[in-house]
Coordinates of C-alpha atoms in Angstrom, one line a residue:
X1426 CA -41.5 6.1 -3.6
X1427 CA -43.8 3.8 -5.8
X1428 CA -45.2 5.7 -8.5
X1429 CA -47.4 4.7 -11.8
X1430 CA -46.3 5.6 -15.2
X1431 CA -48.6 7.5 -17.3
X1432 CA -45.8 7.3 -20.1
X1433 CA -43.1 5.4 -21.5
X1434 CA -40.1 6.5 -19.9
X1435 CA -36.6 5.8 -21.0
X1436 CA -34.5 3.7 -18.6
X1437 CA -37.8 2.9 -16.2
X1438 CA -40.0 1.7 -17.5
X1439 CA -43.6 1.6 -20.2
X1440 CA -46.8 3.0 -19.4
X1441 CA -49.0 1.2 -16.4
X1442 CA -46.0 0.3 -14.8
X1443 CA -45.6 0.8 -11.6
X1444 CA -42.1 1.2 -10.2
X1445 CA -39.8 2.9 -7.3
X1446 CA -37.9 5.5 -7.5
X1447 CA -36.4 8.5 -5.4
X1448 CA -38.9 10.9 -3.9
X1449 CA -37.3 13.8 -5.6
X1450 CA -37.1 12.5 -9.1
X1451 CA -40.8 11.6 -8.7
X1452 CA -42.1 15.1 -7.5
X1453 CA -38.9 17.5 -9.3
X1454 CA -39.7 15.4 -12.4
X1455 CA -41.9 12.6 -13.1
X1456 CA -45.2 14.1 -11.4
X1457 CA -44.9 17.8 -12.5
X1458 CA -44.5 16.5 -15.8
X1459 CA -47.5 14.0 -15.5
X1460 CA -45.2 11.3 -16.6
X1461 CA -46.5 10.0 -13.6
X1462 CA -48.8 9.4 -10.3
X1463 CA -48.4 8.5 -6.8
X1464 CA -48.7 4.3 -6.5
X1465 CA -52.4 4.6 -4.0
X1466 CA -53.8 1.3 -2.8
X1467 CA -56.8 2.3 -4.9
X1468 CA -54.8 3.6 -8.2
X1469 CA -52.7 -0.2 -8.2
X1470 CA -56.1 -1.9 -7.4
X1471 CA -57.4 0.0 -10.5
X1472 CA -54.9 -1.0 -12.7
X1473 CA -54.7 -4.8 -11.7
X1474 CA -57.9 -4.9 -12.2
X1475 CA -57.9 -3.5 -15.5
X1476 CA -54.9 -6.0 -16.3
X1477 CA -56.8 -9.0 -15.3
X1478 CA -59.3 -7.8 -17.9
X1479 CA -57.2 -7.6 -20.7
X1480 CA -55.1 -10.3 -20.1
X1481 CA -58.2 -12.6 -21.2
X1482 CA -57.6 -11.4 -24.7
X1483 CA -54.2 -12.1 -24.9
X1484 CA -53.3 -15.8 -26.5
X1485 CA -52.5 -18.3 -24.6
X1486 CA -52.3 -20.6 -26.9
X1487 CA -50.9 -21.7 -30.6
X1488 CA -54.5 -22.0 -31.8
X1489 CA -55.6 -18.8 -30.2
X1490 CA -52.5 -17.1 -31.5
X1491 CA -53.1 -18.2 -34.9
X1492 CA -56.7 -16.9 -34.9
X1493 CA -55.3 -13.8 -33.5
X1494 CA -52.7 -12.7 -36.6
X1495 CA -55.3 -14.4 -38.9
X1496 CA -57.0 -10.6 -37.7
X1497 CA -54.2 -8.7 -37.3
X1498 CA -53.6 -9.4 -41.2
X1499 CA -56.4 -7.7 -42.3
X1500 CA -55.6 -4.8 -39.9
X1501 CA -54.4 -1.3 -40.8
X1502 CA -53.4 0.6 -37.9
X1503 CA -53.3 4.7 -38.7
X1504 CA -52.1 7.4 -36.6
X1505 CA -52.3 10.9 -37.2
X1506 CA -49.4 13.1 -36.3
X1507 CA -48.2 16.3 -36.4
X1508 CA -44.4 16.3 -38.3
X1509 CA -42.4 18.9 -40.3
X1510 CA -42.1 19.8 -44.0
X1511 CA -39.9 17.0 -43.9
X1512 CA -42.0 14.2 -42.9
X1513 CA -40.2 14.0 -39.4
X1514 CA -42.1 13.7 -36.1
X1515 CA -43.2 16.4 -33.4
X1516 CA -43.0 13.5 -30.9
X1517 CA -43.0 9.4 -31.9
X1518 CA -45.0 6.4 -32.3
X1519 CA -44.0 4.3 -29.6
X1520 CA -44.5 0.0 -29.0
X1521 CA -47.0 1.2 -26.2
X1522 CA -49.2 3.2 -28.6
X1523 CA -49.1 0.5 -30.9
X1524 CA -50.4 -2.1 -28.3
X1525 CA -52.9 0.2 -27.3
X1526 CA -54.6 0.9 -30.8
X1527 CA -54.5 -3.1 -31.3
X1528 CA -56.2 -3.5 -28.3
X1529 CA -59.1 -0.5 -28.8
X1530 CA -59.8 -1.5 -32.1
X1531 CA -59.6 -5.3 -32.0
X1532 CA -59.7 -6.1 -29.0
X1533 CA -56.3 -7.9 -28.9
X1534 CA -53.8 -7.4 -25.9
X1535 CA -49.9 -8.0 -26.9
X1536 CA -47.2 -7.4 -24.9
X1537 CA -45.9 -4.3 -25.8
X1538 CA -42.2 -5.7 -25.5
X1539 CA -43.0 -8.6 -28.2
X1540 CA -43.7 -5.5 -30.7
X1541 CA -40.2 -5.7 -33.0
X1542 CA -39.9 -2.2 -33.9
X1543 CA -38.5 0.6 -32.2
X1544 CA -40.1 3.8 -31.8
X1545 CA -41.1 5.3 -34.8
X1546 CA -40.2 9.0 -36.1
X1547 CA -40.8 9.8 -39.5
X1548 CA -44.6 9.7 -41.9
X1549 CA -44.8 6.8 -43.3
X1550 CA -46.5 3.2 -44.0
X1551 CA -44.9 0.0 -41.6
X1552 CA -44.5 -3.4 -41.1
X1553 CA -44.7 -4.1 -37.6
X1554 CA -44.3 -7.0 -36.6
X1555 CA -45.9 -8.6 -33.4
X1556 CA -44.7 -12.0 -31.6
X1557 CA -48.2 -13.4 -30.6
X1558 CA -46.8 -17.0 -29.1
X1559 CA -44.4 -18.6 -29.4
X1560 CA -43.4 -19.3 -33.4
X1561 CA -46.4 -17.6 -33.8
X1562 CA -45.7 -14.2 -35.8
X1563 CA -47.7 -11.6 -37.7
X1564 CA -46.9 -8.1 -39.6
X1565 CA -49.6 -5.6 -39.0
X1566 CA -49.6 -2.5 -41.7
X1567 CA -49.5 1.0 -40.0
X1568 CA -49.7 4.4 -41.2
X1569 CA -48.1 7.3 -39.6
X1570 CA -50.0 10.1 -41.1
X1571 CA -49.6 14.1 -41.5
X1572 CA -52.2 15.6 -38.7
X1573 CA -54.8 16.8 -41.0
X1574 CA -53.0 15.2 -44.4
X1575 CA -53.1 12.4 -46.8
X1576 CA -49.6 10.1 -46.7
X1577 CA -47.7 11.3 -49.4
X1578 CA -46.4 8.6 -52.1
X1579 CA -43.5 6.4 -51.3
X1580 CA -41.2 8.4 -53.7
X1581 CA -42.3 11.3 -52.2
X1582 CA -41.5 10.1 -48.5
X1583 CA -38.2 9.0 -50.1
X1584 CA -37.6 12.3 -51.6
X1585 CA -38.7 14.0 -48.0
X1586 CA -36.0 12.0 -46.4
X1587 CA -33.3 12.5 -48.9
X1588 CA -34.1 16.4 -48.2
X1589 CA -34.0 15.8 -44.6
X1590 CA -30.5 13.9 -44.8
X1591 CA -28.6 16.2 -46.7
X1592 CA -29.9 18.9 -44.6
X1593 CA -28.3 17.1 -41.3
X1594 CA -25.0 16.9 -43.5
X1595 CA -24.9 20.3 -44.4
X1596 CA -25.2 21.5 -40.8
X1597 CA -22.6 19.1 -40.0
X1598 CA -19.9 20.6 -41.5
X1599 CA -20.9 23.8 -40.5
X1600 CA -20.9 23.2 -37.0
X1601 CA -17.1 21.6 -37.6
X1602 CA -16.1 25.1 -38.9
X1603 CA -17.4 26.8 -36.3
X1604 CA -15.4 24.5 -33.5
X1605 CA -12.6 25.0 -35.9
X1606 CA -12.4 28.6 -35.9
X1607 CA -13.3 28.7 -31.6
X1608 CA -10.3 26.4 -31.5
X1609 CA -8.0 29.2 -34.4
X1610 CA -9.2 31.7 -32.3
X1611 CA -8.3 30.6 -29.0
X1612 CA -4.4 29.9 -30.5
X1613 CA -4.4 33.2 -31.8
X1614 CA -4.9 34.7 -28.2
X1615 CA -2.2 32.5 -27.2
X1616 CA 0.4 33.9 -29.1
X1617 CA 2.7 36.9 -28.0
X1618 CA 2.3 39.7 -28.9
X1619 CA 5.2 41.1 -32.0
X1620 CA 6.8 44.0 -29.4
X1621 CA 6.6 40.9 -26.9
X1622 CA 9.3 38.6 -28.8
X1623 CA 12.4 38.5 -27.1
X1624 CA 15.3 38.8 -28.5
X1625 CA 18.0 36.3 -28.9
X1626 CA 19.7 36.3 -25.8
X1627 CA 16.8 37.6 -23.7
X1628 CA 15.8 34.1 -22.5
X1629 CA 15.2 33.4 -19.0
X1630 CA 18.5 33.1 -17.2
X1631 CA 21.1 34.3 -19.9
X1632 CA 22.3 37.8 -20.2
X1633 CA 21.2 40.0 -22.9
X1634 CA 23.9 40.2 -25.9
X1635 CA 24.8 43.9 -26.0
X1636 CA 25.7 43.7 -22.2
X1637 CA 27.6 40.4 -22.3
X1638 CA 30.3 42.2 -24.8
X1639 CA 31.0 45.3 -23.3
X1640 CA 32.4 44.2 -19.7
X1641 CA 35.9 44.4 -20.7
X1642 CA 37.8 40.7 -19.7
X1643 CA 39.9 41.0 -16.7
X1644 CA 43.3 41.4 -16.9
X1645 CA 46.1 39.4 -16.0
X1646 CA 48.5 40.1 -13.0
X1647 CA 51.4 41.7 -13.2
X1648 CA 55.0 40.1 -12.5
X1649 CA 56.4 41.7 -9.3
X1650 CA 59.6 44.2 -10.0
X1651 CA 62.6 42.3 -9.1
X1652 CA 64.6 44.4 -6.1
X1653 CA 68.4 44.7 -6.2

């Protein structure tokens, strides 16, 4: 079944794509989660059309290119997020999001797979950089911002993620101990019982002690009387 991506999705595939998968996956997942729509004549004519559009602002070109990050310089891309005391991410900022701001406020198509940086996660202020042509290269500045905040400081965002870390290394351990004492407990169950121990000589297949030394031994023959 031919389906078009609404969203990035791991392992299939970015946003506007349109690609086949099973009909189950498509309707048990992908469509009740609007990570997707069916692939309709009209929906695929839509977005080739759309496409063809934007492709006439991509470079094709060195001397197109260079105009291009001569722009993108002087950009500063910001996105407003909703994250945690922390500074992490309720979601990301993916390549795809990033092409799509370039393109609503500059006008600029790039292929979302020449973006160099991988999704993002945390507050904070970026480099990203953005392969235009071929040699031709440019970094565009990008704030990840707290949803109705100011960016903190860069020693703050430092201190944020230093809190964050040693957080995650605290619960490590703890979650160690815990498999730990699963893994105590389950040897502890294991074990017999003390009124359970046998006893030296009670082993499978060997007669108990007490028993083995009072049969008396048997006794010899006697000689037959000799007859006159």
């Amino acid at each position: 079944m031919e389906v078009i991506l609404l969203n990035d999705v791991d392992s299939l595939g970015l946003r506007g794509e349109v690609v086949n998968v099973a009909r189950g996956y498509a309707r048990n997942f992908l469509l009740p989660r609007r990570l997707a729509e069916p692939a309709t004549p009209a929906k695929v004519a839509e977005l080739r059309k759309r496409n063809e559009h934007r492709a006439r602002h991509e470079a094709r070109s060195v001397e197109q290119a260079q105009e291009m990050a001569e722009i993108l310089e002087k950009t500063v891309l910001r996105f407003d997020v909703k994250s945690g005391p922390t500074g992490s991410l309720f979601g990301s900022v993916t390549p795809t999001q990033i092409a799509d701001e370039l393109w609503r406020t500059r006008k600029i198509r790039v292929d979302r797979r020449k973006i160099g940086i991988d999704t993002i996660k945390r507050i904070g202020r970026y480099e990203v950089p953005i392969e235009l042509f071929q040699d031709v290269r440019v970094d565009v500045n990008t704030l990840v911002v707290p949803e109705g905040g100011e960016l903190p400081s860069d020693d703050k965002l430092a201190a944020m993620e230093a809190v964050e870390r040693a957080e995650q290394e605290a619960a490590a351990p703890a979650e160690d101990e815990g498999e730990l004492e699963a893994v105590l407990a389950a040897e502890e169950d294991l074990k017999p019982e003390a009124d359970e121990v046998p006893e030296p000589g009670d082993e499978p297949g060997q007669e108990p002690a007490a028993q083995a030394e009072s049969e008396p031994e048997p006794a010899e023959p006697e000689a037959p009387e000799e007859t006159a």
